[in-house]
Structures are given as C-alpha cells and as structure tokens.
Amino acid sequence: MPVLQKRMNKDTFGEVLARVSARLAGWKSCVLSMAGRLTLTKSVLSSIPVHSMSSVMLPQSTLSSLDKISRSFLWGSSVEKKKQHLLSWKRVCRPKREGGLGIRSSKDMNLALVVKVGWRLLQDEHSLWARVVRKKYKLGDLHDRTWLIPKSTWSALWRGVARGLKEVIWPGHRWVVGDGEQIQFWLDSWLSDRPLIHSATGELPGNAQLLLAKDMWREGMGWDFTRIGPFLPENLKLELMAVVLDHVIGATDRISWKGSADGEFSVSSAYRLITRDAQPRQDMASFFDRIWHVVAPERVRLFLWLTSHQVLMTNVERKRCHLCDSEICTVCKGGFETILHTLRDCPAMAGIWERIVPRHMRQSFFQSSLLVWLYDNIQASVIVGDIPWFTTFAIAVWWGWKWRCGNVFGENQKCRDRAPAAEWFKLNTDGASQGNPGLATAGGVLRDGDGRWCSGFALNIGRCSAPLAELWGVYYGLMMAWEKQIPRLVLEVDLEVVVGFLMKGIQNSHPLSFLVRLCHGFLSKDWLVRVTHVFHEANRLADGLANHAFSLPLGFHLFDFVPPIIGVDPMGR
Ligand SMILES: [Zn+2]
C-alpha cells in the first residue's frame, strides 16, 4: 500500500489516473471494435488501480475520473471526437446476467476491496497486524459498535475499513453457531439469514432481546422451549431443533459471509452485495444469459446485447436526437426505420430471412415484437445445415446492421476489396499420461480447411492426471491458433469430459477449474470456435505429437513444419 504521510486529496492518486489514461490512450479507440475496447477496459480497470484500491478508499473525484476515462474509451470517444454513450454507466456496470457488461465500477469495487481488509481484521485472530489494528481502534465485539463513531485521529485506511464494516459487513454477515457465547439469540442472524426477532410471534419480554444463544440452551436437555416456544413459529422451531450448541470440543461462535454458499468471503460476492438493487428488477437473467452463450464472435454478441437494450441509432432515434431530418428507412424508403424494420421487416432483410428461416419458425418469425423475436431466435435449439440457428440468426442481424450503416453513411463501396469469407481451421489436441496421475504430455496440430499443416506442438508437462494433461493440450492449442490469428476454428478433443467442461463450464470448486477458466478466456475472444468431440482414432496426429513429447525436454515445443515422427501421416489419416 502507498505510504501516506499527509492528508489525501485528489493529487495523491493522480498517478493512478495518469497510468490508466496512458494505457487506454495508447490504443486508438476508433480502430478497435467495441468488443476489443470492452476487453481492454476490463483489463486496465482491473489491473492498474486494484493495488491502490485494496488498502484505502480513493477520493470520490479520483473514482469518478477513473470511471469517466473507461466510459469514454468503451464507447469509442477520443479527445478529437465524442461518441454517444448508448447506455448509462450504471447499466453497463451490471453483471452480464442482469443486462450489463460486467464491468466493475471503480467506486463500488474500491469499497469491496477495502471490505476485504475489514473482514480479515475480524477473522484473523493471530496475525500481529490484525491484533494491533484491533487494539488501536478498539474493535472488539461486533455487537458493541461504539468504535464506529468517527474520530479525527482515524487513518485513511481505518476510515475506509470502518465504512466497509458498517455498510457491507454488518448487513452481509451471519453467525455460525459454536458455543453460543457470542450470538445474541434474537438479534443476530444465525439460524437463517435474518435475525429471529423478525419472525417472532408476539412481543418479546423486555430483557429477552439481549439474551445470548447459550442462555437458551440447557446442557443435556437441549433448547429451552419454555422460553422460546411462545415466540417462535413452528417451522423455525423445527429448524432450531436441528442445531446444537457445542461446549465439548471447544468450538466458538464464528462469523460467516452471507454472500457465498460456503461462508467464505470473496471480493466478487462483496461487490455483488454492494451493487445489489434495493428493488429487484424484472428477472431477465435467462434472456441475457442466452445472448452471451450464442456461439458467434464477441462483437456479434455485443451487437445482440445493444439490440436487446433497444439502443441502436436507427433513423427514428437519430431524428429524435436531431442527428438527421427523416426517420424514413434509407434503404427501402418505405417505412419508419425502427430497429425491427432494419433487422427484419425492411424488404432487403425480409428477402434474406424468407430464404434462411427454417420453415416451421417462419409464421411467428415475422409477427413477434422485438424482444420476443430476439429471445425466440437465440434460444432456439434448431440446427440448420450443421450450424446452430442462433449463430446464423445472430450473424445475419449483425451483418444486416453493418450493411444498413454502410448504406446510410455511404461506406459500402469500401467493402468490395475484402478477402473472401475465411475458412474453418481445425485444431486437434490430445493429452497422454503414463498412469493417472503419472508422467504426462500433450500435443496438438493446427491444419487449414484443406488439411494442410499450419502448426503443431508437443508439450512435456511433468506429472499430472489425464484430464489435466488433455486440458493443457487444449490450452496451448488455443493459444497457438490465436497467435496465428485464425478467425474460425473447429477444436476437436477426444476426452468427453473435457468437451463438457469447455461447452458447459465447470464448478469453481473443481480442481481443474483454473485451467478451464483459462481456456474459456480464449474461447470468449473475438473469434469463432466450435468445440467437438472426436473418437480417439480420429485424433492420431495429436496423439502422435503427445507421445513424441515424452522424448523431449520439459516444456513447450512448437513445430512450424511437420516434425519427422515415425508412423504419422501429416494429413492424419
Ligand atoms: Zn427499409
């Protein structure tokens, strides 16, 4: 943490701002797609300021400036040219399943990081640091909150921590019962996420509120229902009976974190708690989830996301903002240019849809309202000519919008020289292990659409399990293909469980999740990757490379040309 001698003001953290600006300004925002700008905003925001933010609350003005820099960059504004921000920063900063882009606002992230310090302070009974700070600020019992009254002697660190304790930890903690010496039976959250007093039937006797859990417990008898019974509803009585106090093994009452299933504190769950809405919104989670699961390049998914928020700058919208004179469609001149007109009903698009929409979907296709239309098409499980319908649909609407913008702004001529549609490259990867776990290797090969060798690798890992070896193969294979700037990739893997991890994700607690997450990092980049399962026999070349790796030194070995491995035909037959 920065050593602070003087009082903080906005200059103290000027350096953080300067670094964030410099990192983002290094990129010409206009040459990056919105998808590229989103990735960059997230990575810069999450890397540079976190260090300063995790020890102290930055001044409001610094936080606002941080958010302002990111916001402008995301929407493509530069010093020379202001771009319209199509959605408020608050909405952009929501989690993806709540309709945002999952960017974290600096203000809320700062608080979440500082809360972590407060949580450690409460939990950590042994470190010198925690003991010193607790003593200095007289932070003892969570129930006695006199230490929350601000004093002029407070350091910047403690001011932030005290705020975190008050605003986040207090509402975000609950107790795990041990010996009942600390839990206030009626006032604390311990049996459920709410204090029992909120469920009490009838008025509690005056002094009852301060009773501790141990006061309600009769050793050898259980809970004292003569004192509890009259005030507790049946269901809670039953729940109470399932809990016991434990004086025997010396367990003490502990606080645990409500925001996660296992009671462990995490910055991301604190962030969720801080940004939670007081009033629950209409639940659109499955709608937004679908958008981010459509198999298409990130920029296409971002376009679907903008469409779902109905913020495309159609002529109707541009006229409203006095950016043009007419709300009539530039292409057909036959109607108001609304979003649905541009993407579906304009004769130029309708003609295309007529040809590609599967017959059984055609009837409802042209009748539904915008959001229903989007949802129906991105969640349809229809496959048309080997390609999921949602992919075709997403690319078609995105392409339709590009084409429309080209017409409106007169840029379509420029597209003529473009290279023909890119082909699908194929990546085969495989892992091999001698025992499970045992000495392990992986290999992979990248070939073009005609099966010609582009690149291959062999990896000598050391010792690990078979699925882990397979995943390392996938990871390095994806990295190799990404470095080669392959636009579309079919990834063939022969271990079904690994295909499952890549397609459906993995529990965070799973021991392989760290590597699956890294692989997902590649899958979510701005390219098209199809993951498929093949039988081991079809993966011979990758298998050959993996076996070859046993004879190589530890580490990664790249082959730009076909390596002379005996018995393997470069075409993989
Ligand atoms: Zn039209």
Coordinates of C-alpha atoms in Angstrom, one line a residue, residues 5-572:
Q5 CA 2.1 10.8 5.5
K6 CA -0.1 13.6 4.6
R7 CA -3.8 14.0 4.2
M8 CA -5.1 12.5 1.0
N9 CA -6.5 14.5 -1.8
K10 CA -7.1 14.0 -5.5
D11 CA -3.4 14.7 -6.3
T12 CA -2.3 11.8 -4.2
F13 CA -3.7 9.4 -6.7
G14 CA -3.1 11.4 -9.8
E15 CA -0.6 8.8 -10.7
V16 CA -3.1 6.1 -10.9
L17 CA -5.3 8.2 -13.2
A18 CA -2.4 9.1 -15.3
R19 CA -1.4 5.4 -15.8
V20 CA -5.0 4.3 -16.7
S21 CA -5.3 7.2 -19.2
A22 CA -2.0 6.4 -20.7
R23 CA -2.7 2.7 -21.1
L24 CA -6.0 3.3 -22.8
A25 CA -4.9 6.3 -24.8
G26 CA -2.1 4.1 -26.3
W27 CA -4.9 2.5 -28.3
K28 CA -6.7 4.4 -31.0
S29 CA -10.2 3.6 -29.9
C30 CA -11.5 4.0 -33.4
V31 CA -9.5 1.1 -34.8
L32 CA -10.8 -1.3 -32.2
S33 CA -14.2 -2.9 -32.3
M34 CA -16.4 -2.4 -29.3
A35 CA -15.5 -5.9 -28.3
G36 CA -11.9 -5.1 -28.3
R37 CA -12.5 -1.9 -26.3
L38 CA -14.5 -3.8 -23.8
T39 CA -11.8 -6.4 -23.2
L40 CA -9.2 -3.6 -22.8
T41 CA -11.3 -1.5 -20.5
K42 CA -11.9 -4.5 -18.2
S43 CA -8.2 -5.5 -18.1
V44 CA -6.9 -2.0 -17.5
L45 CA -9.6 -1.3 -14.9
S46 CA -8.9 -4.5 -13.1
S47 CA -5.1 -4.3 -13.1
I48 CA -3.8 -0.9 -12.6
P49 CA -6.0 0.6 -9.8
V50 CA -6.6 -2.5 -7.7
H51 CA -3.4 -2.2 -5.8
S52 CA -4.1 1.3 -4.5
M53 CA -7.8 0.5 -4.1
S54 CA -7.3 -2.5 -1.8
S55 CA -5.9 -0.6 1.0
V56 CA -7.7 2.7 1.1
M57 CA -10.8 4.5 -0.2
L58 CA -9.7 6.7 -3.0
P59 CA -11.2 10.2 -3.1
Q60 CA -14.6 10.5 -4.9
S61 CA -13.1 12.7 -7.6
T62 CA -10.4 10.1 -8.4
L63 CA -13.0 7.3 -8.6
S64 CA -15.3 9.4 -10.8
S65 CA -12.4 10.2 -13.2
L66 CA -11.4 6.6 -13.4
D67 CA -15.0 5.7 -14.4
K68 CA -15.2 8.6 -16.8
I69 CA -12.0 7.5 -18.6
S70 CA -13.2 3.9 -19.0
R71 CA -16.7 5.0 -20.1
S72 CA -15.4 7.3 -22.8
F73 CA -13.0 4.6 -24.0
L74 CA -15.6 1.9 -24.1
W75 CA -18.0 3.9 -26.3
G76 CA -15.1 5.0 -28.6
S77 CA -14.8 8.6 -27.7
S78 CA -11.4 10.3 -28.1
V79 CA -10.1 13.8 -27.5
E80 CA -11.0 14.7 -31.1
K81 CA -14.3 13.0 -31.3
K82 CA -17.1 12.5 -28.8
K83 CA -19.1 9.4 -29.3
Q84 CA -22.6 8.8 -28.0
H85 CA -22.9 6.7 -24.9
L86 CA -25.8 4.4 -25.7
L87 CA -26.3 3.2 -22.2
S88 CA -25.7 4.6 -18.8
W89 CA -22.6 3.6 -17.0
K90 CA -24.7 2.1 -14.2
R91 CA -26.3 -0.3 -16.6
V92 CA -23.0 -1.2 -18.3
C93 CA -21.6 -2.0 -14.8
R94 CA -24.3 -4.5 -14.0
P95 CA -23.4 -8.2 -14.2
K96 CA -23.9 -9.8 -17.6
R97 CA -27.0 -11.8 -16.5
E98 CA -28.6 -8.6 -15.3
G99 CA -28.2 -6.9 -18.7
G100 CA -24.8 -5.2 -18.1
L101 CA -21.3 -6.0 -19.5
G102 CA -19.9 -7.0 -16.2
I103 CA -17.5 -4.0 -16.0
R104 CA -16.9 -3.1 -12.4
S105 CA -17.4 0.5 -11.4
S106 CA -14.4 1.9 -9.6
K107 CA -16.5 3.3 -6.7
D108 CA -18.1 0.0 -5.8
M109 CA -15.0 -2.1 -6.5
N110 CA -13.0 0.1 -4.2
L111 CA -15.4 -0.4 -1.3
A112 CA -15.5 -4.2 -2.0
L113 CA -11.7 -4.4 -1.8
V114 CA -11.5 -2.4 1.4
V115 CA -14.2 -4.5 2.9
K116 CA -11.8 -7.4 2.4
V117 CA -9.4 -5.8 4.8
G118 CA -12.2 -5.4 7.4
W119 CA -13.2 -9.0 7.0
R120 CA -9.6 -10.2 7.6
L121 CA -9.4 -8.0 10.6
L122 CA -12.5 -9.7 12.2
Q123 CA -11.4 -13.2 11.3
D124 CA -7.7 -13.2 11.8
E125 CA -7.0 -13.8 15.5
H126 CA -3.4 -14.5 15.2
S127 CA -1.5 -12.0 13.0
L128 CA 0.2 -9.2 14.7
W129 CA -1.2 -6.7 12.2
A130 CA -4.8 -7.6 13.0
R131 CA -4.1 -7.5 16.7
V132 CA -2.5 -4.1 16.6
V133 CA -5.2 -2.6 14.4
R134 CA -8.0 -4.1 16.5
K135 CA -6.4 -2.7 19.7
K136 CA -5.8 0.7 18.2
Y137 CA -9.3 1.2 17.0
K138 CA -10.9 -0.7 19.9
L139 CA -12.6 -3.0 17.5
G140 CA -13.8 -5.8 19.8
D141 CA -17.2 -7.3 19.9
L142 CA -19.2 -6.9 16.7
H143 CA -22.2 -6.0 18.9
D144 CA -20.6 -3.0 20.6
R145 CA -20.4 -0.6 17.7
T146 CA -19.1 2.4 19.6
W147 CA -15.9 2.1 17.6
L148 CA -17.9 3.2 14.5
I149 CA -18.2 6.7 15.7
P150 CA -15.7 8.6 13.6
K151 CA -12.7 10.3 15.2
S152 CA -10.3 12.9 13.8
T153 CA -7.4 10.6 14.6
W154 CA -8.5 7.9 12.2
S155 CA -6.1 7.0 9.5
A156 CA -7.2 6.8 5.8
L157 CA -7.1 3.0 6.0
W158 CA -9.3 2.8 9.0
R159 CA -11.8 5.3 7.7
G160 CA -12.3 3.1 4.7
V161 CA -12.4 -0.1 6.8
A162 CA -14.9 1.4 9.2
R163 CA -17.2 2.3 6.3
G164 CA -16.9 -1.2 4.9
L165 CA -17.7 -2.7 8.3
K166 CA -20.8 -0.5 8.7
E167 CA -22.2 -0.6 5.1
V168 CA -21.2 -4.1 4.0
I169 CA -20.0 -6.5 6.7
W170 CA -22.7 -5.6 9.1
P171 CA -25.6 -6.4 6.7
G172 CA -23.5 -9.2 5.0
H173 CA -22.5 -11.4 7.9
R174 CA -24.2 -14.1 9.8
W175 CA -23.1 -16.3 12.6
V176 CA -22.2 -20.0 12.6
V177 CA -23.1 -21.4 15.9
G178 CA -20.4 -22.8 18.2
D179 CA -20.7 -22.5 22.0
G180 CA -23.3 -19.7 21.9
E181 CA -21.2 -17.4 23.9
Q182 CA -21.3 -14.5 21.4
I183 CA -24.5 -14.9 19.4
Q184 CA -27.5 -12.8 20.5
F185 CA -30.3 -15.3 20.2
W186 CA -33.0 -12.9 18.9
L187 CA -31.0 -10.1 17.4
D188 CA -28.3 -11.8 15.3
S189 CA -28.6 -13.6 12.0
W190 CA -27.6 -17.1 12.8
L191 CA -30.3 -19.7 12.3
S192 CA -31.2 -18.2 8.9
D193 CA -30.1 -15.0 7.1
R194 CA -32.5 -13.0 9.2
P195 CA -32.5 -12.3 13.0
L196 CA -35.1 -14.4 14.7
I197 CA -36.7 -11.3 16.2
H198 CA -38.1 -10.6 12.7
S199 CA -40.1 -13.8 12.8
A200 CA -41.1 -13.6 16.4
T201 CA -44.8 -14.1 17.1
G202 CA -45.8 -11.6 19.7
E203 CA -43.9 -9.1 21.8
L204 CA -40.7 -10.4 23.5
P205 CA -40.2 -9.7 27.2
G206 CA -38.1 -6.6 27.8
N207 CA -34.8 -8.2 28.6
A208 CA -35.1 -11.1 26.2
Q209 CA -33.5 -9.3 23.3
L210 CA -30.1 -9.3 24.9
L211 CA -30.1 -13.0 25.7
L212 CA -27.3 -15.0 24.2
A213 CA -27.8 -18.3 22.5
K214 CA -26.1 -20.1 25.4
D215 CA -28.8 -18.6 27.7
M216 CA -31.4 -20.5 25.8
W217 CA -29.6 -23.8 26.0
R218 CA -29.8 -26.4 28.8
E219 CA -26.9 -28.6 28.9
G220 CA -28.0 -32.2 28.4
M221 CA -31.6 -31.1 27.7
G222 CA -31.3 -29.0 24.5
W223 CA -33.1 -25.8 23.7
D224 CA -35.2 -24.3 26.4
F225 CA -38.5 -24.3 24.6
T226 CA -40.4 -23.0 27.6
R227 CA -38.7 -19.6 27.0
I228 CA -38.5 -19.8 23.2
G229 CA -41.6 -21.7 22.2
P230 CA -44.2 -19.0 22.8
F231 CA -42.5 -16.6 20.4
L232 CA -41.3 -18.8 17.6
P233 CA -43.3 -20.1 14.6
E234 CA -43.4 -23.9 14.1
N235 CA -41.1 -24.1 11.1
L236 CA -38.3 -22.2 12.9
K237 CA -38.8 -24.4 16.0
L238 CA -38.1 -27.4 13.8
E239 CA -35.0 -25.7 12.3
L240 CA -33.8 -24.8 15.8
M241 CA -34.1 -28.5 16.9
A242 CA -31.6 -29.4 14.1
V243 CA -28.9 -27.1 15.7
V244 CA -27.0 -27.8 18.8
L245 CA -24.6 -25.8 20.9
D246 CA -21.2 -27.4 21.5
H247 CA -19.3 -26.9 24.7
V248 CA -17.4 -30.1 24.3
I249 CA -14.9 -29.7 21.5
G250 CA -14.3 -26.0 22.3
A251 CA -15.9 -24.6 19.1
T252 CA -16.6 -20.8 19.3
D253 CA -19.2 -18.8 17.5
R254 CA -17.8 -17.6 14.2
I255 CA -19.0 -15.1 11.7
S256 CA -19.6 -16.2 8.1
W257 CA -20.3 -14.4 4.9
K258 CA -23.9 -14.5 3.6
G259 CA -22.8 -13.7 0.0
S260 CA -21.3 -17.2 -0.8
A261 CA -22.5 -20.7 -0.3
D262 CA -19.6 -21.8 1.8
G263 CA -19.5 -18.7 4.0
E264 CA -16.1 -17.7 2.7
F265 CA -15.6 -14.0 2.0
S266 CA -14.8 -13.0 -1.6
V267 CA -14.4 -9.6 -3.2
S268 CA -16.7 -10.5 -6.0
S269 CA -19.5 -11.5 -3.7
A270 CA -19.0 -8.3 -1.7
Y271 CA -19.2 -6.4 -5.0
R272 CA -22.5 -8.1 -5.7
L273 CA -23.8 -7.2 -2.3
I274 CA -22.8 -3.6 -2.7
T275 CA -24.3 -3.2 -6.2
R276 CA -27.5 -5.2 -5.4
D277 CA -30.6 -3.2 -6.2
A278 CA -32.9 -2.4 -3.3
Q279 CA -35.8 -3.2 -5.6
P280 CA -35.5 -6.4 -7.5
R281 CA -35.7 -5.9 -11.3
Q282 CA -37.8 -8.0 -13.6
D283 CA -35.8 -11.1 -14.0
M284 CA -34.3 -11.3 -17.5
A285 CA -31.4 -13.5 -16.5
S286 CA -32.2 -16.3 -18.9
F287 CA -32.6 -13.8 -21.7
F288 CA -29.2 -12.2 -21.1
D289 CA -27.6 -15.5 -20.4
R290 CA -28.6 -16.7 -23.8
I291 CA -27.1 -13.7 -25.5
W292 CA -23.7 -14.3 -24.0
H293 CA -23.9 -18.0 -24.9
V294 CA -24.7 -17.6 -28.6
V295 CA -21.8 -19.1 -30.5
A296 CA -20.6 -16.2 -32.5
P297 CA -17.8 -13.6 -32.4
E298 CA -17.8 -11.4 -29.3
R299 CA -18.7 -8.3 -31.5
V300 CA -21.8 -10.1 -32.7
R301 CA -22.9 -10.9 -29.2
L302 CA -22.3 -7.3 -28.2
F303 CA -24.5 -6.2 -31.1
L304 CA -27.2 -8.5 -29.8
W305 CA -26.8 -7.0 -26.4
L306 CA -27.1 -3.5 -27.7
T307 CA -30.2 -4.6 -29.7
S308 CA -31.7 -6.1 -26.6
H309 CA -31.4 -2.8 -24.8
Q310 CA -33.1 -1.2 -27.9
V311 CA -30.4 1.5 -28.2
L312 CA -29.4 1.1 -31.9
M313 CA -29.2 4.5 -33.6
T314 CA -31.8 3.9 -36.2
N315 CA -33.2 6.9 -38.2
V316 CA -36.1 7.1 -35.8
E317 CA -33.7 7.5 -33.0
R318 CA -31.4 9.8 -34.9
K319 CA -34.2 12.1 -35.8
R320 CA -35.3 12.2 -32.2
C321 CA -31.8 13.4 -31.3
H322 CA -31.7 15.9 -34.1
L323 CA -28.9 14.0 -35.9
C324 CA -30.9 13.7 -39.2
D325 CA -34.0 15.1 -40.8
S326 CA -36.0 12.0 -41.7
E327 CA -37.0 8.9 -39.8
I328 CA -37.7 7.0 -43.0
C329 CA -35.7 3.9 -43.9
T330 CA -32.7 4.9 -46.1
V331 CA -32.7 1.5 -47.9
C332 CA -36.4 1.0 -48.9
K333 CA -37.8 4.4 -48.3
G334 CA -41.0 2.5 -47.4
G335 CA -41.4 3.0 -43.7
F336 CA -40.1 4.3 -40.4
E337 CA -36.7 2.9 -39.7
T338 CA -37.3 1.3 -36.3
I339 CA -35.0 -1.5 -35.0
L340 CA -37.4 -4.2 -36.1
H341 CA -37.7 -2.6 -39.5
T342 CA -34.0 -2.6 -40.1
L343 CA -33.3 -6.0 -38.8
R344 CA -36.3 -7.9 -40.0
D345 CA -39.1 -6.1 -41.9
C346 CA -37.2 -4.0 -44.4
P347 CA -37.7 -5.8 -47.8
A348 CA -33.9 -6.0 -48.1
M349 CA -33.7 -8.1 -44.9
A350 CA -37.1 -9.8 -45.2
G351 CA -36.0 -11.3 -48.5
I352 CA -33.0 -12.9 -46.9
W353 CA -35.0 -14.2 -43.9
E354 CA -37.5 -15.8 -46.3
R355 CA -34.7 -17.9 -47.6
I356 CA -33.0 -18.9 -44.4
V357 CA -35.5 -19.1 -41.6
P358 CA -36.5 -22.7 -41.0
R359 CA -40.0 -23.4 -42.4
H360 CA -41.6 -24.2 -39.0
M361 CA -40.4 -21.0 -37.5
R362 CA -41.5 -18.7 -40.3
Q363 CA -45.0 -18.0 -39.1
S364 CA -44.1 -16.5 -35.8
F365 CA -40.9 -15.0 -37.0
F366 CA -42.4 -12.1 -38.7
Q367 CA -45.1 -11.4 -36.1
S368 CA -43.4 -11.1 -32.8
S369 CA -42.3 -7.9 -31.0
L370 CA -38.6 -7.1 -30.9
L371 CA -37.6 -8.7 -27.6
V372 CA -39.7 -11.8 -28.1
W373 CA -38.3 -12.2 -31.6
L374 CA -34.7 -11.9 -30.3
Y375 CA -35.3 -14.4 -27.5
D376 CA -37.1 -16.9 -29.6
N377 CA -34.3 -17.0 -32.1
I378 CA -31.3 -17.0 -29.9
Q379 CA -32.7 -19.8 -27.7
A380 CA -34.0 -22.0 -30.5
S381 CA -32.2 -25.3 -30.4
V382 CA -32.6 -25.9 -34.2
I383 CA -29.6 -26.8 -36.3
V384 CA -29.7 -25.8 -39.9
G385 CA -27.0 -27.2 -42.2
D386 CA -24.7 -28.1 -39.3
I387 CA -24.8 -24.7 -37.8
P388 CA -27.0 -23.8 -34.8
W389 CA -29.8 -21.5 -35.8
F390 CA -28.9 -18.9 -33.2
T391 CA -25.4 -18.5 -34.8
T392 CA -26.9 -17.9 -38.2
F393 CA -29.5 -15.6 -36.8
A394 CA -27.0 -13.6 -34.8
I395 CA -24.6 -13.2 -37.7
A396 CA -27.5 -12.3 -40.1
V397 CA -28.8 -9.5 -37.9
W398 CA -25.3 -8.2 -37.2
W399 CA -24.5 -8.3 -40.9
G400 CA -27.8 -6.6 -41.7
W401 CA -27.0 -3.7 -39.4
K402 CA -23.5 -3.3 -40.8
W403 CA -24.9 -3.2 -44.3
R404 CA -27.5 -0.7 -43.3
C405 CA -24.9 1.6 -41.7
G406 CA -22.8 1.2 -44.8
N407 CA -25.8 2.5 -46.9
V408 CA -26.6 5.3 -44.5
F409 CA -23.1 6.6 -44.2
G410 CA -22.1 5.7 -47.8
E411 CA -19.3 3.4 -46.8
N412 CA -20.4 0.2 -48.5
Q413 CA -18.1 0.6 -51.6
K414 CA -15.1 0.2 -49.4
C415 CA -16.0 -3.4 -48.5
R416 CA -15.5 -4.6 -52.1
D417 CA -11.8 -5.4 -51.7
R418 CA -12.3 -7.5 -48.6
A419 CA -10.8 -11.0 -48.6
P420 CA -13.3 -13.8 -49.3
A421 CA -15.0 -15.4 -46.2
A422 CA -12.5 -17.1 -44.1
E423 CA -12.3 -20.9 -44.0
W424 CA -12.6 -23.0 -40.9
F425 CA -9.3 -24.2 -39.5
K426 CA -9.1 -27.4 -37.5
L427 CA -7.3 -27.9 -34.2
N428 CA -6.8 -31.4 -32.8
T429 CA -5.3 -31.7 -29.3
D430 CA -4.6 -34.7 -27.1
G431 CA -3.1 -35.5 -23.8
A432 CA -1.2 -38.6 -22.8
S433 CA -0.3 -39.8 -19.4
Q434 CA 1.5 -42.9 -18.2
G435 CA -0.7 -43.6 -15.2
N436 CA -3.3 -41.4 -13.7
P437 CA -1.7 -39.3 -12.3
G438 CA 1.7 -40.1 -13.9
L439 CA 4.2 -38.6 -16.3
A440 CA 2.1 -36.6 -18.7
T441 CA 2.4 -34.9 -22.1
A442 CA 0.1 -33.2 -24.6
G443 CA 0.2 -32.4 -28.3
G444 CA -1.8 -30.6 -30.9
V445 CA -1.9 -29.8 -34.5
L446 CA -3.5 -26.9 -36.4
R447 CA -4.5 -27.5 -40.0
D448 CA -6.2 -25.4 -42.6
G449 CA -9.5 -26.2 -44.4
D450 CA -7.8 -28.5 -46.8
G451 CA -6.0 -30.4 -44.1
R452 CA -2.6 -28.8 -44.7
W453 CA -0.3 -28.5 -41.7
C454 CA -0.1 -24.9 -40.3
S455 CA 1.5 -25.5 -36.9
G456 CA 1.9 -28.1 -34.2
F457 CA 3.2 -28.5 -30.7
A458 CA 4.3 -31.0 -28.2
L459 CA 4.3 -30.4 -24.5
N460 CA 6.1 -32.3 -21.8
I461 CA 4.2 -31.4 -18.7
G462 CA 5.7 -33.5 -15.9
R463 CA 3.3 -35.4 -13.7
C464 CA -0.4 -34.9 -13.7
S465 CA -3.8 -36.5 -14.2
A466 CA -5.1 -37.5 -17.7
P467 CA -7.9 -34.8 -17.8
L468 CA -5.4 -32.1 -16.8
A469 CA -3.0 -33.2 -19.5
E470 CA -5.8 -33.1 -22.0
L471 CA -6.7 -29.6 -20.8
W472 CA -3.1 -28.4 -21.1
G473 CA -3.3 -29.6 -24.7
V474 CA -6.4 -27.6 -25.3
Y475 CA -5.0 -24.5 -23.7
Y476 CA -1.7 -24.5 -25.6
G477 CA -3.6 -25.4 -28.8
L478 CA -5.9 -22.5 -28.5
M479 CA -3.0 -20.2 -27.7
M480 CA -1.2 -21.4 -30.8
A481 CA -4.2 -20.9 -33.0
W482 CA -5.0 -17.5 -31.5
E483 CA -1.4 -16.3 -32.1
K484 CA -1.8 -17.4 -35.7
Q485 CA -4.9 -15.1 -35.9
I486 CA -7.1 -17.9 -37.1
P487 CA -10.6 -16.4 -37.5
R488 CA -12.7 -19.6 -37.3
L489 CA -11.6 -22.8 -35.6
V490 CA -13.0 -26.2 -35.0
L491 CA -11.5 -27.7 -31.9
E492 CA -11.5 -31.5 -31.8
V493 CA -11.0 -33.1 -28.4
D494 CA -11.3 -36.9 -27.7
L495 CA -11.9 -36.8 -24.0
E496 CA -15.6 -36.3 -23.5
V497 CA -15.4 -34.9 -20.0
V498 CA -13.1 -32.1 -21.3
V499 CA -15.6 -31.3 -24.1
G500 CA -18.2 -30.9 -21.4
F501 CA -16.1 -28.5 -19.4
L502 CA -15.4 -26.4 -22.4
M503 CA -19.0 -26.3 -23.6
K504 CA -20.9 -26.2 -20.3
G505 CA -18.4 -24.7 -17.9
I506 CA -17.2 -26.1 -14.6
Q507 CA -17.9 -25.6 -10.9
N508 CA -15.4 -23.1 -9.3
S509 CA -14.6 -25.6 -6.6
H510 CA -13.4 -28.2 -9.2
P511 CA -9.7 -28.8 -9.1
L512 CA -9.4 -28.3 -12.8
S513 CA -11.4 -25.1 -12.9
F514 CA -8.3 -22.8 -13.0
L515 CA -7.3 -24.2 -16.4
V516 CA -10.9 -24.5 -17.8
R517 CA -11.2 -20.8 -16.9
L518 CA -8.0 -20.0 -18.8
C519 CA -9.4 -22.0 -21.8
H520 CA -12.7 -20.1 -21.6
G521 CA -10.6 -16.9 -21.7
F522 CA -9.5 -18.0 -25.2
L523 CA -13.0 -19.2 -26.3
S524 CA -14.6 -15.9 -25.4
K525 CA -12.2 -13.9 -27.5
D526 CA -13.2 -12.3 -30.7
W527 CA -13.1 -15.3 -33.0
L528 CA -15.4 -18.3 -33.7
V529 CA -14.5 -21.6 -32.1
R530 CA -16.6 -24.8 -32.3
V531 CA -15.7 -27.5 -29.8
T532 CA -16.5 -31.0 -30.9
H533 CA -15.8 -34.5 -29.6
V534 CA -14.0 -37.0 -31.8
F535 CA -13.0 -40.5 -31.2
H536 CA -9.5 -41.2 -30.2
E537 CA -8.7 -42.9 -33.6
A538 CA -9.5 -39.7 -35.4
N539 CA -7.0 -37.8 -33.3
R540 CA -4.0 -39.7 -34.3
L541 CA -1.7 -36.9 -35.2
A542 CA -2.3 -35.0 -32.0
D543 CA -1.8 -38.3 -30.2
G544 CA 1.4 -38.9 -32.0
L545 CA 2.7 -35.5 -31.0
A546 CA 1.8 -36.1 -27.4
N547 CA 3.7 -39.4 -27.4
H548 CA 6.6 -37.8 -29.1
A549 CA 6.7 -35.2 -26.2
F550 CA 7.8 -37.9 -23.8
S551 CA 11.2 -37.9 -25.5
L552 CA 11.5 -34.1 -25.4
P553 CA 12.7 -31.8 -22.6
L554 CA 10.1 -30.5 -20.2
G555 CA 8.1 -27.6 -21.7
F556 CA 6.5 -26.4 -24.9
H557 CA 7.9 -27.3 -28.4
L558 CA 6.4 -25.6 -31.4
F559 CA 6.7 -27.2 -34.9
D560 CA 6.1 -24.8 -37.8
F561 CA 6.8 -27.7 -40.2
V562 CA 5.8 -31.4 -40.0
P563 CA 8.2 -33.0 -37.5
P564 CA 9.7 -36.3 -38.6
I565 CA 7.7 -38.5 -36.3
I566 CA 7.7 -42.1 -37.5
G567 CA 4.4 -43.6 -38.5
V568 CA 2.3 -40.5 -38.7
D569 CA 1.0 -39.2 -41.9
P570 CA 0.8 -35.3 -41.8
M571 CA -2.8 -35.5 -43.1
G572 CA -3.7 -37.5 -40.0

